[in-house]
XYZ file of C-alpha atoms in Angstrom:
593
model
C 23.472 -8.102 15.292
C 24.418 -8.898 12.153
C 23.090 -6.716 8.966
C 21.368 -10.118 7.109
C 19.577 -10.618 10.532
C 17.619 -7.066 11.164
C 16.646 -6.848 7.428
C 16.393 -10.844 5.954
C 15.000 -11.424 2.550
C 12.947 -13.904 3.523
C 10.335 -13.311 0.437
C 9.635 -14.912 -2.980
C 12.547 -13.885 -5.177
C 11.207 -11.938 -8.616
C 13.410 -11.227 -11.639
C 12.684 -9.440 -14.691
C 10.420 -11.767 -17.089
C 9.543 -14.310 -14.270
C 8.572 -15.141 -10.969
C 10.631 -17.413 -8.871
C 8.341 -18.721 -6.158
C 10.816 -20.214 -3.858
C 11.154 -18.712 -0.797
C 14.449 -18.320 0.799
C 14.810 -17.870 4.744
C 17.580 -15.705 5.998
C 19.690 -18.021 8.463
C 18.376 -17.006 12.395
C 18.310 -18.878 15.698
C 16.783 -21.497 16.073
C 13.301 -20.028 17.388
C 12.140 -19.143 13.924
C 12.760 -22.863 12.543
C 9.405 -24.056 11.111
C 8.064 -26.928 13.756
C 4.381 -26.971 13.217
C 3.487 -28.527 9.669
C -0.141 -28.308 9.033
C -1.076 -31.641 7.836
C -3.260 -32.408 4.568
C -6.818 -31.158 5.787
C -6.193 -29.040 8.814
C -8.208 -26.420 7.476
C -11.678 -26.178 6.614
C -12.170 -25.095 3.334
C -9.404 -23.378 1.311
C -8.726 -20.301 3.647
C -10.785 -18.159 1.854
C -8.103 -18.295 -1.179
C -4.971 -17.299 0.740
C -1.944 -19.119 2.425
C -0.878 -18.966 5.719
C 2.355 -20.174 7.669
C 2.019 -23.907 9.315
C -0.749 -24.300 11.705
C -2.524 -20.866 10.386
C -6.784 -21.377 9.068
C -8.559 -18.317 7.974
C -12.170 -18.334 7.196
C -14.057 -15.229 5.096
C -15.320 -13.255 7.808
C -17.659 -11.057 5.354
C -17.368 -10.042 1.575
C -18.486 -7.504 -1.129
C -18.391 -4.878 1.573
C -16.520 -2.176 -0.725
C -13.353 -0.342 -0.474
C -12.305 -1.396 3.159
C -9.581 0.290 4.916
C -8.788 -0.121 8.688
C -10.791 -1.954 11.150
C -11.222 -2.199 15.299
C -12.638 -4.869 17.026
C -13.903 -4.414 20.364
C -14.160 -6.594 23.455
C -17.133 -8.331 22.906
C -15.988 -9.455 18.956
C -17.768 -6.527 17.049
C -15.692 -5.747 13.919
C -15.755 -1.906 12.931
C -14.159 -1.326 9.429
C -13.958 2.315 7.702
C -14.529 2.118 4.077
C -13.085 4.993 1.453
C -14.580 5.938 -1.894
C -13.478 8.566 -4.389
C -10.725 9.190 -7.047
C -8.584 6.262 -5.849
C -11.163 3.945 -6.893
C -12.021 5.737 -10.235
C -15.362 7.273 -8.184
C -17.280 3.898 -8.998
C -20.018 3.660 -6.583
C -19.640 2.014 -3.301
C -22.875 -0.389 -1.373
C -25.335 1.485 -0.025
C -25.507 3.093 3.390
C -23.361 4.912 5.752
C -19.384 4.290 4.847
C -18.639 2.761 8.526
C -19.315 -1.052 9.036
C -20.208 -3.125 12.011
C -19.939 -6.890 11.657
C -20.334 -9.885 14.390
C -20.322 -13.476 14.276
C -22.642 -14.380 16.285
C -22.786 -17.982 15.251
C -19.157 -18.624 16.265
C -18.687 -19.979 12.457
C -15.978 -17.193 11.740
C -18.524 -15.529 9.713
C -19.854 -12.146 10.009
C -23.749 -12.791 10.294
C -25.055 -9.468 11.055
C -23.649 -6.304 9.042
C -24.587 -2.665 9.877
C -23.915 0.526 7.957
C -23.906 3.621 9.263
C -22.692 7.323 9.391
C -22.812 9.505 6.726
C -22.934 8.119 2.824
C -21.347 9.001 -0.374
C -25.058 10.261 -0.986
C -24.183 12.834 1.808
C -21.057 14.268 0.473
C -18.983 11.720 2.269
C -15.886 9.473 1.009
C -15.557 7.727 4.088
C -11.889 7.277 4.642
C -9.256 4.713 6.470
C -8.902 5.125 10.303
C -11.078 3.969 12.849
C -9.867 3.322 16.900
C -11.521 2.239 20.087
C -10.906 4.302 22.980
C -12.766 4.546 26.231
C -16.785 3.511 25.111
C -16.466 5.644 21.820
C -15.561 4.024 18.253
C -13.082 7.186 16.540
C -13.276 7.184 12.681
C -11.696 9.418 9.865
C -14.166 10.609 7.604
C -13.493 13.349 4.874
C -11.277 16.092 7.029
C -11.642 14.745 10.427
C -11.674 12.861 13.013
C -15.217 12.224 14.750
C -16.322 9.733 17.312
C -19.583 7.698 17.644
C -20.437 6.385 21.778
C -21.011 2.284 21.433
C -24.204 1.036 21.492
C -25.595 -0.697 24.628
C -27.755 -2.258 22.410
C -27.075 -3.795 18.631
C -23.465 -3.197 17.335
C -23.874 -0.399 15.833
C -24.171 3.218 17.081
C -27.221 5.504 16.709
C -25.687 8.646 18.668
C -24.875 11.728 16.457
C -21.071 11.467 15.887
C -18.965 14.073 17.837
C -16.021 15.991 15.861
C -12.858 15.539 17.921
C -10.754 17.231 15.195
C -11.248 18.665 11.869
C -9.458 20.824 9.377
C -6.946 17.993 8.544
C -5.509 18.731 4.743
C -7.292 16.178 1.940
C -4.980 17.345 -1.098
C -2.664 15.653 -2.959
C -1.126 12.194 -3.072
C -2.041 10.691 0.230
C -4.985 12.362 1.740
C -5.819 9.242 4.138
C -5.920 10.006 7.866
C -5.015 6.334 10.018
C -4.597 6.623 13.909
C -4.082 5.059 16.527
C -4.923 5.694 20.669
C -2.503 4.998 23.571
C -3.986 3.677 26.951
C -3.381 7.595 27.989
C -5.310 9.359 25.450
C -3.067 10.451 23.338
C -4.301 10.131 19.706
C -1.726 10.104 16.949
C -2.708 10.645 13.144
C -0.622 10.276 10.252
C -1.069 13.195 7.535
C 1.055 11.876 4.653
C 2.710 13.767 2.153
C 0.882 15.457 -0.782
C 3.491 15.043 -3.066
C 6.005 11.979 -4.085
C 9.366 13.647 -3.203
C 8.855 17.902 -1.890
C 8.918 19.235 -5.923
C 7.119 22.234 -7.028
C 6.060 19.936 -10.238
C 4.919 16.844 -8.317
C 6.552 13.511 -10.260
C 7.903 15.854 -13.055
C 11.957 14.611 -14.250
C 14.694 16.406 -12.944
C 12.978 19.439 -10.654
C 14.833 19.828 -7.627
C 12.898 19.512 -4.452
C 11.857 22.695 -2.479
C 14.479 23.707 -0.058
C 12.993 24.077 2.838
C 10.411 22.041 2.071
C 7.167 23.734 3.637
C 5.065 21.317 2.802
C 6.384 19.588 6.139
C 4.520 22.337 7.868
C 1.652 20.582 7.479
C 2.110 17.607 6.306
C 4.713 14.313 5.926
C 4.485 13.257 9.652
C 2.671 12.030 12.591
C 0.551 14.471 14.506
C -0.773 13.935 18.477
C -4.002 15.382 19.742
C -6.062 14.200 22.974
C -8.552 11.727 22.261
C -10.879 13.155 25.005
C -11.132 16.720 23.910
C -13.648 17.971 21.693
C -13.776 20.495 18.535
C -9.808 20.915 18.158
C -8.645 22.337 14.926
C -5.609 21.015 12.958
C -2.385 23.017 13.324
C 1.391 22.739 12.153
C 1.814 23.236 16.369
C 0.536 19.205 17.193
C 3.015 17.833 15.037
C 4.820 14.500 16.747
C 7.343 13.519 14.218
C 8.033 14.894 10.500
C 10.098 13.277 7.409
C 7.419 10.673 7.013
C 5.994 10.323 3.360
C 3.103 7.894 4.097
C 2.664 6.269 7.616
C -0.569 4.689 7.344
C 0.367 1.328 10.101
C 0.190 2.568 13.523
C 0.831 0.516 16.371
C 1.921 0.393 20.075
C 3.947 -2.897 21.737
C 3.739 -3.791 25.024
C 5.630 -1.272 26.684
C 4.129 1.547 24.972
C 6.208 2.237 22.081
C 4.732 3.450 18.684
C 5.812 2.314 15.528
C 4.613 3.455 12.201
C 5.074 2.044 8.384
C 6.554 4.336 5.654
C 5.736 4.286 2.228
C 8.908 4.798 0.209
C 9.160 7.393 -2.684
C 8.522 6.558 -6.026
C 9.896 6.940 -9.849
C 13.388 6.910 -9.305
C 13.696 5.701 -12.515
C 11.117 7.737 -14.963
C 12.042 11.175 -13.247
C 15.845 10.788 -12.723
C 17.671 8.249 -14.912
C 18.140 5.393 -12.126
C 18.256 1.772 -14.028
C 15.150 -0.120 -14.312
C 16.024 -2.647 -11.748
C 17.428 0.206 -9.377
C 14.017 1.992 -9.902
C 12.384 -1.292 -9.028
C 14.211 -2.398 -6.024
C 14.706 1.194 -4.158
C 13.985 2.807 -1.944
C 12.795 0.191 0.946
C 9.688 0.342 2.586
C 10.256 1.059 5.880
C 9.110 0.227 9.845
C 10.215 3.394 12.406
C 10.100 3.549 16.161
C 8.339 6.919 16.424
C 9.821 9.648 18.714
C 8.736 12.788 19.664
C 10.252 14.967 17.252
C 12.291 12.497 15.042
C 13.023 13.286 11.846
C 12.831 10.484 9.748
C 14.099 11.557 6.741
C 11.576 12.489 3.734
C 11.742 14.037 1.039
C 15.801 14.825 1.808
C 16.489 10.873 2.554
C 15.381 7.359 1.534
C 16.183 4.103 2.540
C 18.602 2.299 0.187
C 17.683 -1.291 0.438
C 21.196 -2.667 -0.700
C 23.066 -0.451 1.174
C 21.010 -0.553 4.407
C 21.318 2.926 5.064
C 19.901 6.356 4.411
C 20.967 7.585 1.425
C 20.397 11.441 -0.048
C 17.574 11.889 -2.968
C 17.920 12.800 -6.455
C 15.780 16.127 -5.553
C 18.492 17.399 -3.097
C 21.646 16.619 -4.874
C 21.862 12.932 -4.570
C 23.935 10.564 -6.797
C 22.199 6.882 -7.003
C 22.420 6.226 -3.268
C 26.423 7.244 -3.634
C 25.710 10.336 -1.201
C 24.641 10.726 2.585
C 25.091 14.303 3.248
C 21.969 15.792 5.983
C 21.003 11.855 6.099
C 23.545 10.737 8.544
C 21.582 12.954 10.768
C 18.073 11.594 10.465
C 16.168 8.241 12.233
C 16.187 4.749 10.420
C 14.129 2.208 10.234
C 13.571 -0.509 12.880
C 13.508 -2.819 9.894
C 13.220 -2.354 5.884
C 11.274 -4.584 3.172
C 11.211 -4.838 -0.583
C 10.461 -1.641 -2.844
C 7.190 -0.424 -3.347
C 5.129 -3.073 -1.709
C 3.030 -0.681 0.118
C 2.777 -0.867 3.711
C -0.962 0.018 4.256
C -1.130 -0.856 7.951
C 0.558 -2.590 10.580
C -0.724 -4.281 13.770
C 1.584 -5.299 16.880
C 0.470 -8.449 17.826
C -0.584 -8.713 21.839
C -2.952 -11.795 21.445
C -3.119 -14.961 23.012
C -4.079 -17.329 20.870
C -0.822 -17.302 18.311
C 2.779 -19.234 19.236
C 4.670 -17.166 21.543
C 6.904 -16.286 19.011
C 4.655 -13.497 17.734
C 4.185 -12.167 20.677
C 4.828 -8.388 20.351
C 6.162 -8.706 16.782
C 4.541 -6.497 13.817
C 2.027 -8.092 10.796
C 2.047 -5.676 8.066
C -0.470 -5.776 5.006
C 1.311 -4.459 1.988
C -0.514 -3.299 -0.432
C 1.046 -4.322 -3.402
C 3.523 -2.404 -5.818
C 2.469 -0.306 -9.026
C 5.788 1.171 -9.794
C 8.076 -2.086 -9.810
C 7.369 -2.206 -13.656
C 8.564 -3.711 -16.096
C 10.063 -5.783 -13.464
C 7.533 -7.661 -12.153
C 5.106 -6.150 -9.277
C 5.480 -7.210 -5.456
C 3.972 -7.180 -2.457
C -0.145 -8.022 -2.375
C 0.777 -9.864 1.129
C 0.859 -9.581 4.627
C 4.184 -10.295 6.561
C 5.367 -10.667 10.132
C 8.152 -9.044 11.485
C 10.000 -10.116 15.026
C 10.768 -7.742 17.064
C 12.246 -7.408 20.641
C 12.840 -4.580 22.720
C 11.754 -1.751 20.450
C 14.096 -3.723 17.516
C 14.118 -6.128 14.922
C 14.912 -9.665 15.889
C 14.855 -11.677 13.172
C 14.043 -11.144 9.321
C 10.523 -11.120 8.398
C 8.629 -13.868 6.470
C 5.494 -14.087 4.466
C 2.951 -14.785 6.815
C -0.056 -14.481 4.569
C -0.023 -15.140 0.728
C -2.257 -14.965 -2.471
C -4.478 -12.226 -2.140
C -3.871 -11.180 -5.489
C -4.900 -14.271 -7.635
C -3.565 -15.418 -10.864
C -2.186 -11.973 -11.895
C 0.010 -9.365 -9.778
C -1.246 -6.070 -10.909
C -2.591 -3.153 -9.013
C -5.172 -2.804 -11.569
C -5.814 -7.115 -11.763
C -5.539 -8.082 -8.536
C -8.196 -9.851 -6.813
C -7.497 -9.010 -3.227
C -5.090 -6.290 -1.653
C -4.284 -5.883 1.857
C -5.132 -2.603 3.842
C -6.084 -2.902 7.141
C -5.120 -5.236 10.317
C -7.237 -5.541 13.247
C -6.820 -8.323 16.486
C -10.042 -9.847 18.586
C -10.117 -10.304 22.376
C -10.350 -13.741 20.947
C -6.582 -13.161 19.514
C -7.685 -13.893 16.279
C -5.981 -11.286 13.594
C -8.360 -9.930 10.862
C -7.524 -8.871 7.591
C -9.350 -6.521 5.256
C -8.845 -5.725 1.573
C -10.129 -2.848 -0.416
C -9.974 -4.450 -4.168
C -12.975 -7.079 -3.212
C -14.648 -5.725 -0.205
C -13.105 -8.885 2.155
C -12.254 -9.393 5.259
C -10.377 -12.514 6.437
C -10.095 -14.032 10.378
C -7.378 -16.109 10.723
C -6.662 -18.250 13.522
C -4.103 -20.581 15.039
C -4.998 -24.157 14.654
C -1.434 -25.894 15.471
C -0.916 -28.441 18.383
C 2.268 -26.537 19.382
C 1.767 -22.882 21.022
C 5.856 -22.721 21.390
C 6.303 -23.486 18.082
C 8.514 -20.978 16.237
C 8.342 -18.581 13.004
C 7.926 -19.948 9.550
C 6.324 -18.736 6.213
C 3.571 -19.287 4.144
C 3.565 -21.776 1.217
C 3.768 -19.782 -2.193
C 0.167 -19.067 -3.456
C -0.978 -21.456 -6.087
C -0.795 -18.430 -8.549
C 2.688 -18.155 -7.992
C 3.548 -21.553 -8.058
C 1.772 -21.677 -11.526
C 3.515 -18.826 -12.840
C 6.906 -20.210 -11.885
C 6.296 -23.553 -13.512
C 5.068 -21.376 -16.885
C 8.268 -19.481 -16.100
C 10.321 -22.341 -16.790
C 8.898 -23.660 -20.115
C 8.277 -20.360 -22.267
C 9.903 -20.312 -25.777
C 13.291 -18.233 -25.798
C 11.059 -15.224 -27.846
C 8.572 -15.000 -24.798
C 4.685 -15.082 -24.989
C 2.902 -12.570 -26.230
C 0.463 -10.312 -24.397
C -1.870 -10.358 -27.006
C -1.443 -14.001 -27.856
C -5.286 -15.554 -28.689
C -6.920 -12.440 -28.750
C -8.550 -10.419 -31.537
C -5.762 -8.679 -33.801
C -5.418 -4.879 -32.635
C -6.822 -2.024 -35.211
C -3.692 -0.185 -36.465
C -4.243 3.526 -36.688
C -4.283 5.512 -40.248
C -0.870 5.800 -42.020
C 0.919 3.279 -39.306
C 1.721 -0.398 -39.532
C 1.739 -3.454 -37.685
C 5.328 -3.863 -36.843
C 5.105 -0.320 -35.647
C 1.497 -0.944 -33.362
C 3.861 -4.369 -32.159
C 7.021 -2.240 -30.842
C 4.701 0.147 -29.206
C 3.096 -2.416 -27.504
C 6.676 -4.235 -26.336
C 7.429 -0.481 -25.014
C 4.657 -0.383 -23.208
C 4.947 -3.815 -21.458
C 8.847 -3.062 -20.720
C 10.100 -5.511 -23.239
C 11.787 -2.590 -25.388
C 13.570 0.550 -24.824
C 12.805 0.652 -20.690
C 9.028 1.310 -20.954
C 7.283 1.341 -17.612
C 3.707 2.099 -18.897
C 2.026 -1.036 -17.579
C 3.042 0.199 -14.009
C 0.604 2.889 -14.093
C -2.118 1.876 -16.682
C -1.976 -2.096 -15.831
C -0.683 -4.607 -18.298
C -4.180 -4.520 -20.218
C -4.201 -0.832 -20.275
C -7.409 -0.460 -18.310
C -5.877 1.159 -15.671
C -4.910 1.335 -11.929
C -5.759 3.990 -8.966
C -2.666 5.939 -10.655
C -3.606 5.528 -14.042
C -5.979 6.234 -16.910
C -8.053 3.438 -18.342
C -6.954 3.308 -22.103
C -9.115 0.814 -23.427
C -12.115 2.608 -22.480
C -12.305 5.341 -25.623
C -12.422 7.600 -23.581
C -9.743 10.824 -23.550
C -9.234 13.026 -20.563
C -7.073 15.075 -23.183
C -7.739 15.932 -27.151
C -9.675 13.711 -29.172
C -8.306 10.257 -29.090
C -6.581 10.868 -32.352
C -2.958 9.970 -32.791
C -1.558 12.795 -32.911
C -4.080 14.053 -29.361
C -2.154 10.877 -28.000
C 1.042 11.886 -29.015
C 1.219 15.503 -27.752
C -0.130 13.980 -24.366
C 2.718 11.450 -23.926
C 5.109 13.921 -25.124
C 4.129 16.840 -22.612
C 3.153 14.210 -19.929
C 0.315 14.919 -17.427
C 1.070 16.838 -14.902
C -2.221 17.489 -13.137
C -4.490 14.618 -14.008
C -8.082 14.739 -14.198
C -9.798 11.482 -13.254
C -6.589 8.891 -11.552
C -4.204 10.124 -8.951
C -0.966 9.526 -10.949
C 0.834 12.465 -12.376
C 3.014 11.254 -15.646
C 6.227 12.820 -16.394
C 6.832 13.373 -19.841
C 7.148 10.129 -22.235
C 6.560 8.550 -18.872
C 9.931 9.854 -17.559
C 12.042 8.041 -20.019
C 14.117 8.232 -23.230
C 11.949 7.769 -26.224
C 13.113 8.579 -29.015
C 10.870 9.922 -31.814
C 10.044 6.455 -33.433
C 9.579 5.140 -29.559
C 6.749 8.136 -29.492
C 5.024 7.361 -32.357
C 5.327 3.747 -31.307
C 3.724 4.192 -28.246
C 0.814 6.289 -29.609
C -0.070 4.083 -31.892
C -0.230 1.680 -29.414
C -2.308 3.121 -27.453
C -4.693 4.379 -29.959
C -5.329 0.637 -30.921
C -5.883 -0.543 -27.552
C -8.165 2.178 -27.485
C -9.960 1.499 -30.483
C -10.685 -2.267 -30.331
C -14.653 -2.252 -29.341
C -14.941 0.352 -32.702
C -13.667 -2.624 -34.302
C-alpha cells in the first residue's frame, strides 16, 4: 500500500494568514469516487448548521443541554449522553439536574421530545464526566473517580435505581482527567486514563526539562486499562493495565471482528518549550488511530508521530532532534492511520449500521475537537471525519465527513460548536454531540444509492467566506482591532508600543503564539486565562504584575488548565516583554475606559 494511501490529506488546506477551503482528495480506487450528489433541497432545513458528504441530512436532535461528552443509544432509540462540568469550562454553571441525560424522539421528527436528568448534580459534589456504555440491561457512566452503573428502566427512559459502583479510585489529576470506555460483547470493559502531563516532565509544559526517565507516571496512567463489566466494587490498580504509551485515548471502539481501536491525542508545544519552527510546532506531531493490543506500547511520552515523515520519531524530552532521531521508537506500535496536528480526537465510533452506503461499513468517524495550539498558524480541526478501514487497517485516506461546527471563527475559545462524542441508533443513524453549545446532531442517509462510494463534505459556509476574504485583503493585512474602540495605553507606554504587543500576541511579530491559549480576543480558552476580564489570578493587574507573570510563566495555574512556559516558551526579547504587557494590560483595561 502505498504511503499517500494509508494517511491521505484529504482536508481543507490552511496556511499561515489564510484559509484555503478547497479540499483536495488523495488519489484511491475507485470505491471512494463521489457518486451520490445531493441535489438543491434534499434536506430539510439547513442541517442544523453543519455540512455533510452527498446524500448526508442531519436534523438537531436536542440543544442547550450543557457540556456534552459521550453518548449511548440503546435498542429501542433512547439517547444517554454524560455531561462534564468543572475547570475545563471555567466552572460556569451547567442546567439543572443530575449530569446524565436521557433523550427520545418519540415523534419520529429527529427531535428529542422528552429529556430526563438524572444522577447526581454539580449541587452534589459531582462534575459529571465523559463515558457512558450499554452493556447487558445496565447504562455504565463515568462520574468524578469512577465508573458506576444505573439498571434501565422498564418504564420511562430514564433510570430510578440507585447507581452501583463497578470501579472507583481512578486518578482525576492533571491534564486529562476524563475516563471514556467502551464494553466488548464478553464483558470486558476498557477505560482510558490519559496522561496527567503533556510530555512525562517533572515541570509539566516548562522549556527544555527533560522528561522523567522511567517515566512512573505510566504506572498509573497514559494507557488503556481492562476491568469486568459484571463485577462489582473493584478498585483501580497499576495491575489492570491493557496497553501503556497512550497520552489521551478518549475514542474507543470495536469493528466487526472484535478488534479495539482507540484515538490518541498528540503532544503539544513543540514549539514554545523546545525551539521547533512555528509551522513545525503547528503541523506535528499527528493525531493518531491505534489497533489496541494487550500490552502494546504505543509510544508516549518517549515517541510521537511525525506527520511528514510517517513514522515514530523520538521527543525533545528524551534526546530527540526535530523528528531527525528514532532511537527506543523503532520498537514501539504505530498508528493504523494519522491526521493533522492538534485537531483533537475526542471520540471515535466504528460504524456497524445499516442505514449508510456500504462503503462505511466498519470504517471509523472521529469527532475532533478542534486545535488550540496550531497558533499563529491558523487553528484546525472542529470536524468530524471518516476513516476506511479494512481488516484491522487503513484503506483509504480519510475525508471530512461532517463540517462547520465551529461557525464564522475557528477558535477554541469562539467556536460555536465542537465535536466530542459519537454514538450510532439501532436505526443506523450516527449522532453527534458537542460540548461548546450543549447539541446534539442525528444525521442520516438520504441518497438513492446505498453502494455509492466515499466522498467529503462541502466546505462550511464560514470557510468558504473566509477564503474569499482571504483573497482580497490589502498586502498590510486587517487589523484585529479594526472598528473597535481605540485600546487604553498603560502609564509611561505608547501606542506604537501597545500596537507591536498586540501583533506579538496575534503571531504577526516575533513568533508569538498567545492567541492559542487565551483566544484571539484574549478572553480565553479551557487552557487559558480570560484577559479582558480585569481580573488577575497573579499581582495586581499593573504592568509591571503583568510583566513578572509573563516573564516567570505560570507553571501551576489557578483557574484554566494550561500551564505557560515562560514568555510563552519563546524568544522575547526585553522590548517584546514590555510589548506584550502592555498589551495585555490594555485589553484588560478597556471597560475602565
Amino acid at each position: 500500500m502505498k504511503p499517500d494511501m494509508t494517511f491521505g490529506r484529504a482536508w481543507p488546506v490552511q496556511a499561515t494568514g489564510c484559509l484555503i477551503a478547497t479540499l483536495l482528495l488523495a488519489t484511491g480506487p475507485a470505491s471512494f469516487a463521489q457518486t451520490t450528489p445531493n441535489g438543491p433541497g434534499a434536506c430539510a432545513g439547513d442541517s442544523g448548521g453543519i455540512t455533510l458528504s452527498p446524500g448526508f441530512c442531519a436534523s438537531v436532535f436536542a440543544d442547550h443541554l450543557g457540556h456534552v461528552r459521550h453518548m449511548a443509544v440503546t435498542a429501542n432509540g433512547v439517547v444517554y449522553a454524560n455531561t462534564w462540568s468543572g475547570l475545563y469550562y471555567h466552572n460556569d454553571t451547567p442546567p439543572p439536574g443530575g449530569m446524565l441525560i436521557a433523550l427520545k424522539d418519540t415523534k419520529g421528527n429527529g427531535q428529542a421530545d422528552q429529556t430526563v436528568r438524572f444522577g447526581p448534580a454539580k449541587a452534589d459534589g459531582d462534575a459529571g464526566g465523559t463515558g457512558i456504555a450499554i452493556y447487558k440491561g445496565y447504562l455504565y457512566a463515568e462520574t468524578n473517580d469512577r465508573i458506576v452503573r444505573y439498571a434501565l428502566p422498564k418504564d420511562g427512559i430514564a433510570p430510578t435505581g440507585a447507581a452501583e459502583t463497578v470501579v472507583s479510585g481512578l486518578p482525576i489529576t492533571g491534564d486529562h482527567p476524563m475516563h471514556p470506555l467502551a464494553i466488548d460483547q464478553q464483558g470486558n470493559m476498557y477505560v482510558d486514563l490519559g496522561s496527567a502531563t503533556n510530555s512525562c516532565q517533572s515541570q509539566n509544559r516548562m522549556p527544555k526539562v527533560p522528561g522523567d526517565n522511567p517515566c512512573t507516571e505510566l504506572e498509573t496512567r497514559g494507557g488503556t486499562w481492562r476491568y469486568d463489566a459484571n463485577k462489582l466494587d473493584q478498585r483501580f490498580s497499576p495491575a489492570e493495565r491493557f496497553a501503556t504509551g497512550i497520552r489521551n485515548g478518549e475514542g474507543l471502539s470495536f469493528d466487526s471482528a472484535g478488534r479495539i481501536y482507540a484515538t490518541q491525542h498528540g503532544r503539544d508545544q513543540l514549539g514554545e518549550n523546545w525551539g521547533y519552527t512555528t509551522m513545525q510546532s503547528a503541523n506535528e506531531p499527528a493525531e493518531e488511530l491505534v489497533h489496541l493490543q494487550q500490552g502494546g506500547d504505543y509510544g508516549w511520552p518517549e515517541c510521537y508521530y511525525d506527520y511528514d515523515q510517517k513514522k515514530l520519531v523520538l521527543a525533545p524530552e528524551y534526546g530527540g532532534n526535530r523528528g531527525k532521531t528514532v532511537g527506543v521508537c523503532a520498537n514501539k506500535l504505530a498508528p493504523v492511520a494519522a491526521f493533522p496536528a492538534h485537531w483533537a480526537p475526542n471520540d471515535m465510533l466504528i460504524y456497524e449500521g445499516n442505514q449508510f452506503p456500504s462503503a462505511y461499513k466498519d470504517g471509523a468517524f472521529i469527532a475532533f475537537h478542534g486545535s488550540w495550539n496550531r497558533a499563529p498558524a491558523p487553528q484546525g480541526g472542529y470536524n468530524v471525519v471518516f476513516q476506511p478501514l479494512s481488516a484491522g487497517k487503513a484503506s483509504g485516506p480519510f475525508v471530512i465527513f461532517a463540517d462547520g461546527f465551529a461557525g464564522a471563527i475557528i477558535q477554541p475559545g469562539r467556536a460555536a460548536h465542537r465535536p466530542t462524542g459519537l454514538a450510532v441508533g439501532p436505526d443506523g443513524a450516527l449522532y453527534i454531540a458537542d460540548d461548546q453549545g450543549g447539541r446534539i446532531w442525528r444525521v442520516t442517509f438520504e441518497g438513492s444509492n446505498k453502494v455509492a462510494g466515499i466522498a467529503p463534505a462541502a466546505p462550511a459556509p464560514s470557510n468558504t467566506q473566509a477564503a474569499a476574504v482571504a483573497a482580497a485583503v490589502p498586502p498590510e493585512g486587517i487589523h484585529p482591532n479594526a472598528g473597535s474602540a481605540q485600546l487604553p495605553i498603560p502609564p509611561g507606554a505608547s501606542p506604537d508600543q501597545v500596537a507591536l504587543g498586540d501583533r506579538i500576541f496575534h503571531g504577526q511579530a516575533d513568533g508569538g503564539t498567545c492567541a492559542g491559549c487565551h483566544s484571539p480576543d484574549g478572553k480565553g480558552t479551557a487552557v487559558g486565562a480570560d484577559l479582558t476580564s480585569g481580573k488577575w489570578d497573579w499581582g495586581d493587574g499593573s504592568v509591571q504584575a503583568i510583566t513578572q507573570t509573563i516573564k516567570n510563566g505560570v507553571p501551576k495555574p489557578k483557574n484554566h488548565i494550561g500551564a505557560m512556559p515562560p514568555k510563552g516558551g519563546i524568544q522575547l526579547s526585553q522590548a517584546d516583554l514590555a510589548a506584550v504587557a502592555d498589551y495585555v494590560w490594555a485589553i484588560g483595561h478597556v471597560n475602565a475606559h
